[in-house]
PDB file of C-alpha atoms in Angstrom:
ATOM      1  CA  MET P  11     -33.468 179.328 168.730  1.00 40.00           C
ATOM      2  CA  SER P  12     -36.744 178.026 170.117  1.00 41.00           C
ATOM      3  CA  MET P  13     -39.159 176.011 167.992  1.00 44.00           C
ATOM      4  CA  LYS P  14     -41.607 178.942 168.072  1.00 44.00           C
ATOM      5  CA  ASP P  15     -38.902 181.346 166.826  1.00 43.00           C
ATOM      6  CA  ARG P  16     -37.947 178.844 164.156  1.00 44.00           C
ATOM      7  CA  ARG P  17     -41.577 178.585 162.949  1.00 44.00           C
ATOM      8  CA  ILE P  18     -41.884 182.358 162.818  1.00 40.00           C
ATOM      9  CA  GLY P  19     -38.666 182.417 160.769  1.00 45.00           C
ATOM     10  CA  ILE P  20     -40.080 179.829 158.383  1.00 43.00           C
ATOM     11  CA  TYR P  21     -43.249 181.808 157.841  1.00 43.00           C
ATOM     12  CA  GLY P  22     -41.312 185.052 157.553  1.00 45.00           C
ATOM     13  CA  VAL P  23     -39.114 183.635 154.804  1.00 43.00           C
ATOM     14  CA  ALA P  24     -42.089 182.004 153.109  1.00 44.00           C
ATOM     15  CA  THR P  25     -44.065 185.243 153.249  1.00 41.00           C
ATOM     16  CA  ALA P  26     -41.170 187.261 151.839  1.00 40.00           C
ATOM     17  CA  VAL P  27     -40.580 184.753 149.057  1.00 44.00           C
ATOM     18  CA  GLY P  28     -44.318 184.681 148.356  1.00 45.00           C
ATOM     19  CA  ALA P  29     -44.410 188.442 148.013  1.00 41.00           C
ATOM     20  CA  LEU P  30     -41.554 188.256 145.509  1.00 42.00           C
ATOM     21  CA  LEU P  31     -43.355 185.563 143.562  1.00 47.00           C
ATOM     22  CA  LEU P  32     -46.844 186.995 143.566  1.00 44.00           C
ATOM     23  CA  ALA P  33     -46.262 190.651 142.769  1.00 41.00           C
ATOM     24  CA  PRO P  34     -44.537 190.151 139.394  1.00 44.00           C
ATOM     25  CA  ALA P  35     -46.877 187.343 138.341  1.00 46.00           C
ATOM     26  CA  ALA P  36     -50.017 189.323 139.059  1.00 44.00           C
ATOM     27  CA  ALA P  37     -48.661 192.426 137.354  1.00 41.00           C
ATOM     28  CA  GLN P  38     -47.196 190.693 134.308  1.00 45.00           C
ATOM     29  CA  ALA P  39     -49.476 187.706 133.742  1.00 41.00           C
ATOM     30  CA  GLN P  40     -51.859 189.683 131.524  1.00 47.00           C
ATOM     31  CA  ALA P  41     -49.056 190.760 129.201  1.00 73.00           C
ATOM     32  CA  MET P  42     -47.384 187.329 129.087  1.00 88.00           C
ATOM     33  CA  SER P  43     -46.277 186.029 125.716  1.00 93.00           C
ATOM     34  CA  ALA P  44     -46.901 182.386 124.834  1.00 94.00           C
ATOM     35  CA  LYS P  45     -43.242 181.576 125.458  1.00 94.00           C
ATOM     36  CA  GLU P  46     -43.280 183.344 128.856  1.00 94.00           C
ATOM     37  CA  TYR P  47     -46.435 181.464 129.823  1.00 95.00           C
ATOM     38  CA  VAL P  48     -44.902 178.095 128.889  1.00 95.00           C
ATOM     39  CA  THR P  49     -41.749 178.929 130.860  1.00 95.00           C
ATOM     40  CA  ALA P  50     -43.727 180.078 133.928  1.00 95.00           C
ATOM     41  CA  ALA P  51     -46.051 177.063 133.849  1.00 95.00           C
ATOM     42  CA  ALA P  52     -43.110 174.663 133.473  1.00 95.00           C
ATOM     43  CA  ALA P  53     -41.245 176.242 136.392  1.00 96.00           C
ATOM     44  CA  SER P  54     -44.369 176.133 138.554  1.00 95.00           C
ATOM     45  CA  ASP P  55     -44.975 172.453 137.793  1.00 95.00           C
ATOM     46  CA  LEU P  56     -41.321 171.590 138.397  1.00 96.00           C
ATOM     47  CA  TYR P  57     -41.382 173.359 141.771  1.00 97.00           C
ATOM     48  CA  GLU P  58     -44.578 171.522 142.745  1.00 95.00           C
ATOM     49  CA  ARG P  59     -43.131 168.127 141.873  1.00 96.00           C
ATOM     50  CA  GLU P  60     -39.738 168.728 143.508  1.00 97.00           C
ATOM     51  CA  SER P  61     -41.105 170.260 146.712  1.00 97.00           C
ATOM     52  CA  SER P  62     -43.666 167.477 147.030  1.00 96.00           C
ATOM     53  CA  LYS P  63     -41.005 164.800 146.619  1.00 97.00           C
ATOM     54  CA  ILE P  64     -39.024 166.421 149.433  1.00 97.00           C
ATOM     55  CA  VAL P  65     -41.969 166.378 151.813  1.00 96.00           C
ATOM     56  CA  LEU P  66     -42.855 162.813 150.764  1.00 96.00           C
ATOM     57  CA  SER P  67     -39.398 161.714 151.865  1.00 95.00           C
ATOM     58  CA  SER P  68     -40.047 162.727 155.461  1.00 95.00           C
ATOM     59  CA  THR P  69     -43.633 163.502 156.404  1.00 95.00           C
ATOM     60  CA  SER P  70     -45.591 161.298 158.750  1.00 95.00           C
ATOM     61  CA  ASN P  71     -48.774 163.326 158.154  1.00 95.00           C
ATOM     62  CA  PRO P  72     -51.088 161.113 156.059  1.00 95.00           C
ATOM     63  CA  LYS P  73     -53.130 164.069 154.763  1.00 95.00           C
ATOM     64  CA  LEU P  74     -49.983 165.903 153.635  1.00 95.00           C
ATOM     65  CA  ARG P  75     -48.570 162.706 152.116  1.00 96.00           C
ATOM     66  CA  GLU P  76     -51.758 162.224 150.077  1.00 96.00           C
ATOM     67  CA  PHE P  77     -51.699 165.865 148.968  1.00 95.00           C
ATOM     68  CA  ALA P  78     -48.018 165.682 147.958  1.00 96.00           C
ATOM     69  CA  GLN P  79     -48.608 162.498 145.947  1.00 97.00           C
ATOM     70  CA  MET P  80     -51.490 164.226 144.193  1.00 95.00           C
ATOM     71  CA  MET P  81     -49.241 167.244 143.459  1.00 94.00           C
ATOM     72  CA  VAL P  82     -46.685 165.027 141.731  1.00 96.00           C
ATOM     73  CA  ALA P  83     -49.405 163.381 139.603  1.00 96.00           C
ATOM     74  CA  HIS P  84     -51.401 166.532 138.781  1.00 95.00           C
ATOM     75  CA  HIS P  85     -48.365 168.667 137.974  1.00 94.00           C
ATOM     76  CA  THR P  86     -46.911 165.931 135.791  1.00 95.00           C
ATOM     77  CA  ASN P  87     -50.203 165.951 133.875  1.00 95.00           C
ATOM     78  CA  SER P  88     -50.348 169.736 133.543  1.00 94.00           C
ATOM     79  CA  THR P  89     -46.759 169.783 132.278  1.00 95.00           C
ATOM     80  CA  GLU P  90     -47.736 167.339 129.534  1.00 95.00           C
ATOM     81  CA  GLU P  91     -50.833 169.405 128.662  1.00 95.00           C
ATOM     82  CA  VAL P  92     -48.835 172.626 128.370  1.00 96.00           C
ATOM     83  CA  LYS P  93     -46.078 170.905 126.362  1.00 96.00           C
ATOM     84  CA  ALA P  94     -48.622 169.528 123.867  1.00 96.00           C
ATOM     85  CA  ALA P  95     -50.341 172.923 123.612  1.00 96.00           C
ATOM     86  CA  ALA P  96     -46.991 174.660 123.142  1.00 95.00           C
ATOM     87  CA  LYS P  97     -46.118 172.319 120.286  1.00 96.00           C
ATOM     88  CA  ALA P  98     -49.567 172.903 118.751  1.00 96.00           C
ATOM     89  CA  SER P  99     -48.816 176.629 118.998  1.00 95.00           C
ATOM     90  CA  GLY P 100     -45.549 176.242 117.110  1.00 95.00           C
ATOM     91  CA  LEU P 101     -43.297 176.517 120.157  1.00 94.00           C
ATOM     92  CA  LYS P 102     -40.547 174.162 121.214  1.00 92.00           C
ATOM     93  CA  PRO P 103     -40.770 173.936 125.010  1.00 88.00           C
ATOM     94  CA  MET P 104     -37.431 174.117 126.791  1.00 89.00           C
ATOM     95  CA  PRO P 105     -36.655 171.872 129.768  1.00 92.00           C
ATOM     96  CA  PRO P 106     -38.211 173.400 132.898  1.00 93.00           C
ATOM     97  CA  LYS P 107     -36.036 175.461 135.205  1.00 95.00           C
ATOM     98  CA  LEU P 108     -36.821 176.733 138.698  1.00 95.00           C
ATOM     99  CA  THR P 109     -36.848 180.469 139.275  1.00 95.00           C
ATOM    100  CA  PRO P 110     -34.399 181.816 141.875  1.00 96.00           C
ATOM    101  CA  ALA P 111     -37.266 182.218 144.368  1.00 94.00           C
ATOM    102  CA  GLN P 112     -38.404 178.638 143.775  1.00 95.00           C
ATOM    103  CA  SER P 113     -34.837 177.401 144.235  1.00 96.00           C
ATOM    104  CA  GLU P 114     -34.730 179.287 147.529  1.00 96.00           C
ATOM    105  CA  MET P 115     -37.956 177.632 148.679  1.00 96.00           C
ATOM    106  CA  ILE P 116     -36.587 174.189 147.748  1.00 97.00           C
ATOM    107  CA  ALA P 117     -33.439 174.972 149.745  1.00 97.00           C
ATOM    108  CA  GLN P 118     -35.594 176.005 152.690  1.00 96.00           C
ATOM    109  CA  LEU P 119     -37.506 172.721 152.573  1.00 96.00           C
ATOM    110  CA  ASN P 120     -34.265 170.769 152.387  1.00 96.00           C
ATOM    111  CA  SER P 121     -32.958 172.585 155.466  1.00 96.00           C
ATOM    112  CA  GLU P 122     -36.026 171.766 157.569  1.00 95.00           C
ATOM    113  CA  THR P 123     -37.029 168.488 159.169  1.00 94.00           C
ATOM    114  CA  GLY P 124     -40.117 166.935 160.689  1.00 94.00           C
ATOM    115  CA  THR P 125     -43.156 169.067 161.350  1.00 95.00           C
ATOM    116  CA  ALA P 126     -41.194 172.248 160.578  1.00 96.00           C
ATOM    117  CA  ARG P 127     -40.708 170.956 157.015  1.00 96.00           C
ATOM    118  CA  ASP P 128     -44.405 170.061 156.809  1.00 96.00           C
ATOM    119  CA  SER P 129     -45.405 173.551 157.957  1.00 95.00           C
ATOM    120  CA  ALA P 130     -43.005 175.248 155.553  1.00 96.00           C
ATOM    121  CA  HIS P 131     -44.285 173.098 152.701  1.00 96.00           C
ATOM    122  CA  ILE P 132     -47.918 173.981 153.383  1.00 95.00           C
ATOM    123  CA  ALA P 133     -47.109 177.701 153.590  1.00 95.00           C
ATOM    124  CA  GLN P 134     -45.132 177.527 150.346  1.00 96.00           C
ATOM    125  CA  GLN P 135     -47.883 175.568 148.615  1.00 95.00           C
ATOM    126  CA  LYS P 136     -50.484 178.174 149.476  1.00 95.00           C
ATOM    127  CA  MET P 137     -48.380 180.949 147.960  1.00 94.00           C
ATOM    128  CA  ALA P 138     -47.270 178.941 144.934  1.00 94.00           C
ATOM    129  CA  HIS P 139     -50.824 177.906 144.100  1.00 95.00           C
ATOM    130  CA  ASN P 140     -52.113 181.463 144.394  1.00 95.00           C
ATOM    131  CA  GLN P 141     -49.394 182.555 141.976  1.00 93.00           C
ATOM    132  CA  ALA P 142     -50.124 179.667 139.605  1.00 94.00           C
ATOM    133  CA  LEU P 143     -53.831 180.490 139.653  1.00 95.00           C
ATOM    134  CA  ALA P 144     -53.148 184.128 138.729  1.00 94.00           C
ATOM    135  CA  VAL P 145     -50.924 183.083 135.809  1.00 93.00           C
ATOM    136  CA  GLN P 146     -53.297 180.395 134.537  1.00 94.00           C
ATOM    137  CA  GLN P 147     -56.391 182.607 134.801  1.00 95.00           C
ATOM    138  CA  ALA P 148     -54.704 185.511 133.072  1.00 93.00           C
ATOM    139  CA  TYR P 149     -53.414 183.406 130.206  1.00 95.00           C
ATOM    140  CA  ALA P 150     -56.734 181.560 129.840  1.00 94.00           C
ATOM    141  CA  ARG P 151     -58.439 184.943 129.591  1.00 94.00           C
ATOM    142  CA  GLU P 152     -55.973 186.925 127.486  1.00 92.00           C
ATOM    143  CA  GLY P 153     -53.353 184.590 126.043  1.00 93.00           C
ATOM    144  CA  THR P 154     -52.415 184.943 122.394  1.00 92.00           C
ATOM    145  CA  ALA P 155     -52.040 181.242 121.489  1.00 95.00           C
ATOM    146  CA  LYS P 156     -55.379 179.409 121.447  1.00 96.00           C
ATOM    147  CA  PRO P 157     -54.039 175.913 122.301  1.00 97.00           C
ATOM    148  CA  LEU P 158     -52.207 177.373 125.310  1.00 96.00           C
ATOM    149  CA  ARG P 159     -55.241 179.458 126.289  1.00 95.00           C
ATOM    150  CA  ASP P 160     -57.330 176.271 126.239  1.00 96.00           C
ATOM    151  CA  ALA P 161     -54.740 174.366 128.305  1.00 96.00           C
ATOM    152  CA  ALA P 162     -54.626 177.180 130.867  1.00 95.00           C
ATOM    153  CA  GLY P 163     -58.419 177.103 131.037  1.00 95.00           C
ATOM    154  CA  LYS P 164     -58.332 173.357 131.825  1.00 96.00           C
ATOM    155  CA  ILE P 165     -55.668 173.879 134.486  1.00 96.00           C
ATOM    156  CA  VAL P 166     -57.517 176.671 136.359  1.00 96.00           C
ATOM    157  CA  PRO P 167     -60.116 174.405 138.060  1.00 96.00           C
ATOM    158  CA  VAL P 168     -57.409 171.940 139.090  1.00 95.00           C
ATOM    159  CA  VAL P 169     -55.398 174.714 140.771  1.00 95.00           C
ATOM    160  CA  GLU P 170     -58.588 175.996 142.425  1.00 96.00           C
ATOM    161  CA  GLN P 171     -59.191 172.481 143.786  1.00 96.00           C
ATOM    162  CA  HIS P 172     -55.658 172.440 145.211  1.00 95.00           C
ATOM    163  CA  ILE P 173     -56.215 175.816 146.890  1.00 95.00           C
ATOM    164  CA  THR P 174     -59.454 174.565 148.458  1.00 95.00           C
ATOM    165  CA  MET P 175     -57.640 171.521 149.813  1.00 93.00           C
ATOM    166  CA  LEU P 176     -54.800 173.653 151.183  1.00 93.00           C
ATOM    167  CA  LYS P 177     -57.252 175.800 153.132  1.00 93.00           C
ATOM    168  CA  SER P 178     -58.068 172.787 155.293  1.00 91.00           C
ATOM    169  CA  MET P 179     -54.429 172.031 156.080  1.00 89.00           C
TER     170      MET P 179
END
Protein backbone atom coordinates (compact mmCIF):
# COMPACT_ATOMS: atom_id res chain seq x y z
CA MET A 1 0.00 0.00 0.00
CA SER A 2 1.44 3.38 -0.94
CA MET A 3 1.75 6.19 1.58
CA LYS A 4 -0.98 8.11 -0.28
CA ASP A 5 -3.34 5.11 -0.09
CA ARG A 6 -2.50 4.71 3.57
CA ARG A 7 -3.34 8.39 4.27
CA ILE A 8 -6.63 8.07 2.43
CA GLY A 9 -7.37 4.99 4.56
CA ILE A 10 -6.59 6.93 7.72
CA TYR A 11 -8.92 9.74 6.78
CA GLY A 12 -11.58 7.31 5.62
CA VAL A 13 -11.56 5.51 8.97
CA ALA A 14 -11.41 8.80 10.86
CA THR A 15 -14.31 10.19 8.84
CA ALA A 16 -16.41 7.07 9.39
CA VAL A 17 -15.67 7.05 13.11
CA GLY A 18 -16.41 10.77 13.27
CA ALA A 19 -19.78 10.25 11.64
CA LEU A 20 -20.59 7.59 14.24
CA LEU A 21 -19.54 9.91 17.03
CA LEU A 22 -21.16 13.10 15.86
CA ALA A 23 -24.60 11.96 14.76
CA PRO A 24 -25.73 10.51 18.11
CA ALA A 25 -24.18 13.33 20.13
CA ALA A 26 -25.85 16.06 18.11
CA ALA A 27 -29.20 14.29 18.17
CA GLN A 28 -29.15 13.28 21.83
CA ALA A 29 -27.19 16.05 23.53
CA GLN A 30 -30.29 18.18 24.12
CA ALA A 31 -32.08 15.35 25.91
CA MET A 32 -29.05 14.28 27.96
CA SER A 33 -29.57 13.57 31.63
CA ALA A 34 -27.02 14.83 34.15
CA LYS A 35 -25.58 11.33 34.50
CA GLU A 36 -25.31 10.91 30.70
CA TYR A 37 -23.59 14.29 30.43
CA VAL A 38 -21.05 13.39 33.13
CA THR A 39 -20.35 10.05 31.43
CA ALA A 40 -19.96 11.65 27.98
CA ALA A 41 -17.73 14.45 29.28
CA ALA A 42 -15.55 11.97 31.19
CA ALA A 43 -15.14 9.73 28.14
CA SER A 44 -14.29 12.72 25.95
CA ASP A 45 -11.65 13.97 28.39
CA LEU A 46 -10.17 10.49 28.78
CA TYR A 47 -9.92 10.09 25.00
CA GLU A 48 -8.24 13.50 24.69
CA ARG A 49 -5.65 12.68 27.34
CA GLU A 50 -4.91 9.16 26.07
CA SER A 51 -4.70 10.10 22.39
CA SER A 52 -2.48 13.07 23.20
CA LYS A 53 -0.12 10.91 25.25
CA ILE A 54 0.21 8.56 22.28
CA VAL A 55 1.14 11.35 19.90
CA LEU A 56 3.50 12.87 22.49
CA SER A 57 5.42 9.59 22.55
CA SER A 58 6.35 9.89 18.89
CA THR A 59 5.77 13.25 17.23
CA SER A 60 8.62 15.43 16.10
CA ASN A 61 6.22 18.25 15.17
CA PRO A 62 6.73 21.00 17.79
CA LYS A 63 3.31 22.58 17.13
CA LEU A 64 1.55 19.23 17.57
CA ARG A 65 3.63 18.45 20.66
CA GLU A 66 2.60 21.77 22.24
CA PHE A 67 -1.05 21.15 21.34
CA ALA A 68 -0.99 17.61 22.77
CA GLN A 69 0.59 18.82 26.02
CA MET A 70 -2.13 21.45 26.27
CA MET A 71 -4.80 18.77 25.66
CA VAL A 72 -3.52 16.70 28.58
CA ALA A 73 -3.56 19.76 30.88
CA HIS A 74 -6.89 21.24 29.73
CA HIS A 75 -8.75 17.93 29.72
CA THR A 76 -7.40 17.06 33.16
CA ASN A 77 -8.81 20.39 34.36
CA SER A 78 -12.20 19.92 32.70
CA THR A 79 -12.47 16.44 34.22
CA GLU A 80 -11.95 17.94 37.67
CA GLU A 81 -14.52 20.69 36.97
CA VAL A 82 -17.16 18.20 35.84
CA LYS A 83 -16.42 15.87 38.78
CA ALA A 84 -16.86 18.72 41.28
CA ALA A 85 -20.06 19.86 39.55
CA ALA A 86 -21.38 16.29 39.50
CA LYS A 87 -20.79 15.96 43.23
CA ALA A 88 -22.48 19.33 43.81
CA SER A 89 -25.42 17.96 41.80
CA GLY A 90 -25.69 14.90 44.02
CA LEU A 91 -24.07 12.49 41.58
CA LYS A 92 -21.20 10.12 42.22
CA PRO A 93 -19.06 10.20 39.07
CA MET A 94 -17.90 6.79 37.89
CA PRO A 95 -14.36 6.26 36.59
CA PRO A 96 -14.20 7.39 32.94
CA LYS A 97 -14.49 4.79 30.21
CA LEU A 98 -13.84 5.18 26.49
CA THR A 99 -16.70 4.56 24.10
CA PRO A 100 -16.20 1.80 21.51
CA ALA A 101 -15.58 4.43 18.82
CA GLN A 102 -12.99 6.18 20.99
CA SER A 103 -11.28 2.85 21.68
CA GLU A 104 -11.15 2.27 17.93
CA MET A 105 -9.53 5.67 17.38
CA ILE A 106 -6.95 4.94 20.09
CA ALA A 107 -6.20 1.61 18.40
CA GLN A 108 -5.79 3.42 15.09
CA LEU A 109 -3.30 5.86 16.61
CA ASN A 110 -1.36 3.00 18.17
CA SER A 111 -1.14 1.26 14.79
CA GLU A 112 0.28 4.32 13.02
CA THR A 113 3.77 5.78 13.19
CA GLY A 114 5.51 9.00 12.29
CA THR A 115 3.69 11.61 10.26
CA ALA A 116 0.83 9.18 9.55
CA ARG A 117 0.13 9.09 13.31
CA ASP A 118 0.34 12.89 13.46
CA SER A 119 -2.13 13.24 10.59
CA ALA A 120 -4.53 10.71 12.08
CA HIS A 121 -4.35 12.47 15.44
CA ILE A 122 -5.17 15.86 13.95
CA ALA A 123 -8.11 14.44 11.99
CA GLN A 124 -9.42 12.67 15.10
CA GLN A 125 -8.99 15.79 17.21
CA LYS A 126 -11.05 17.88 14.83
CA MET A 127 -13.94 15.42 14.98
CA ALA A 128 -13.69 14.80 18.72
CA HIS A 129 -13.67 18.52 19.50
CA ASN A 130 -16.67 19.18 17.28
CA GLN A 131 -18.53 16.43 19.14
CA ALA A 132 -17.41 17.75 22.53
CA LEU A 133 -18.52 21.26 21.60
CA ALA A 134 -22.00 20.02 20.63
CA VAL A 135 -22.37 18.15 23.93
CA GLN A 136 -21.04 21.00 26.07
CA GLN A 137 -23.14 23.66 24.33
CA ALA A 138 -26.30 21.60 24.55
CA TYR A 139 -25.86 20.82 28.23
CA ALA A 140 -24.88 24.41 29.05
CA ARG A 141 -28.07 25.54 27.33
CA GLU A 142 -30.55 22.88 28.43
CA GLY A 143 -29.02 20.76 31.18
CA THR A 144 -31.11 19.95 34.23
CA ALA A 145 -28.40 20.25 36.93
CA LYS A 146 -27.27 23.84 37.47
CA PRO A 147 -23.71 23.07 38.68
CA LEU A 148 -23.16 20.87 35.61
CA ARG A 149 -24.77 23.47 33.33
CA ASP A 150 -22.35 26.06 34.72
CA ALA A 151 -19.36 23.72 34.26
CA ALA A 152 -20.39 23.02 30.66
CA GLY A 153 -20.68 26.76 30.07
CA LYS A 154 -17.10 27.26 31.31
CA ILE A 155 -15.84 24.42 29.12
CA VAL A 156 -17.44 25.69 25.87
CA PRO A 157 -14.95 28.54 25.24
CA VAL A 158 -12.01 26.24 25.96
CA VAL A 159 -13.24 23.71 23.37
CA GLU A 160 -13.84 26.56 20.91
CA GLN A 161 -10.23 27.68 21.45
CA HIS A 162 -9.04 24.14 20.71
CA ILE A 163 -11.08 24.04 17.49
CA THR A 164 -9.59 27.36 16.38
CA MET A 165 -6.10 26.02 17.00
CA LEU A 166 -6.85 22.80 15.11
CA LYS A 167 -7.94 24.76 12.05
CA SER A 168 -4.36 25.97 11.63
CA MET A 169 -2.89 22.47 11.81
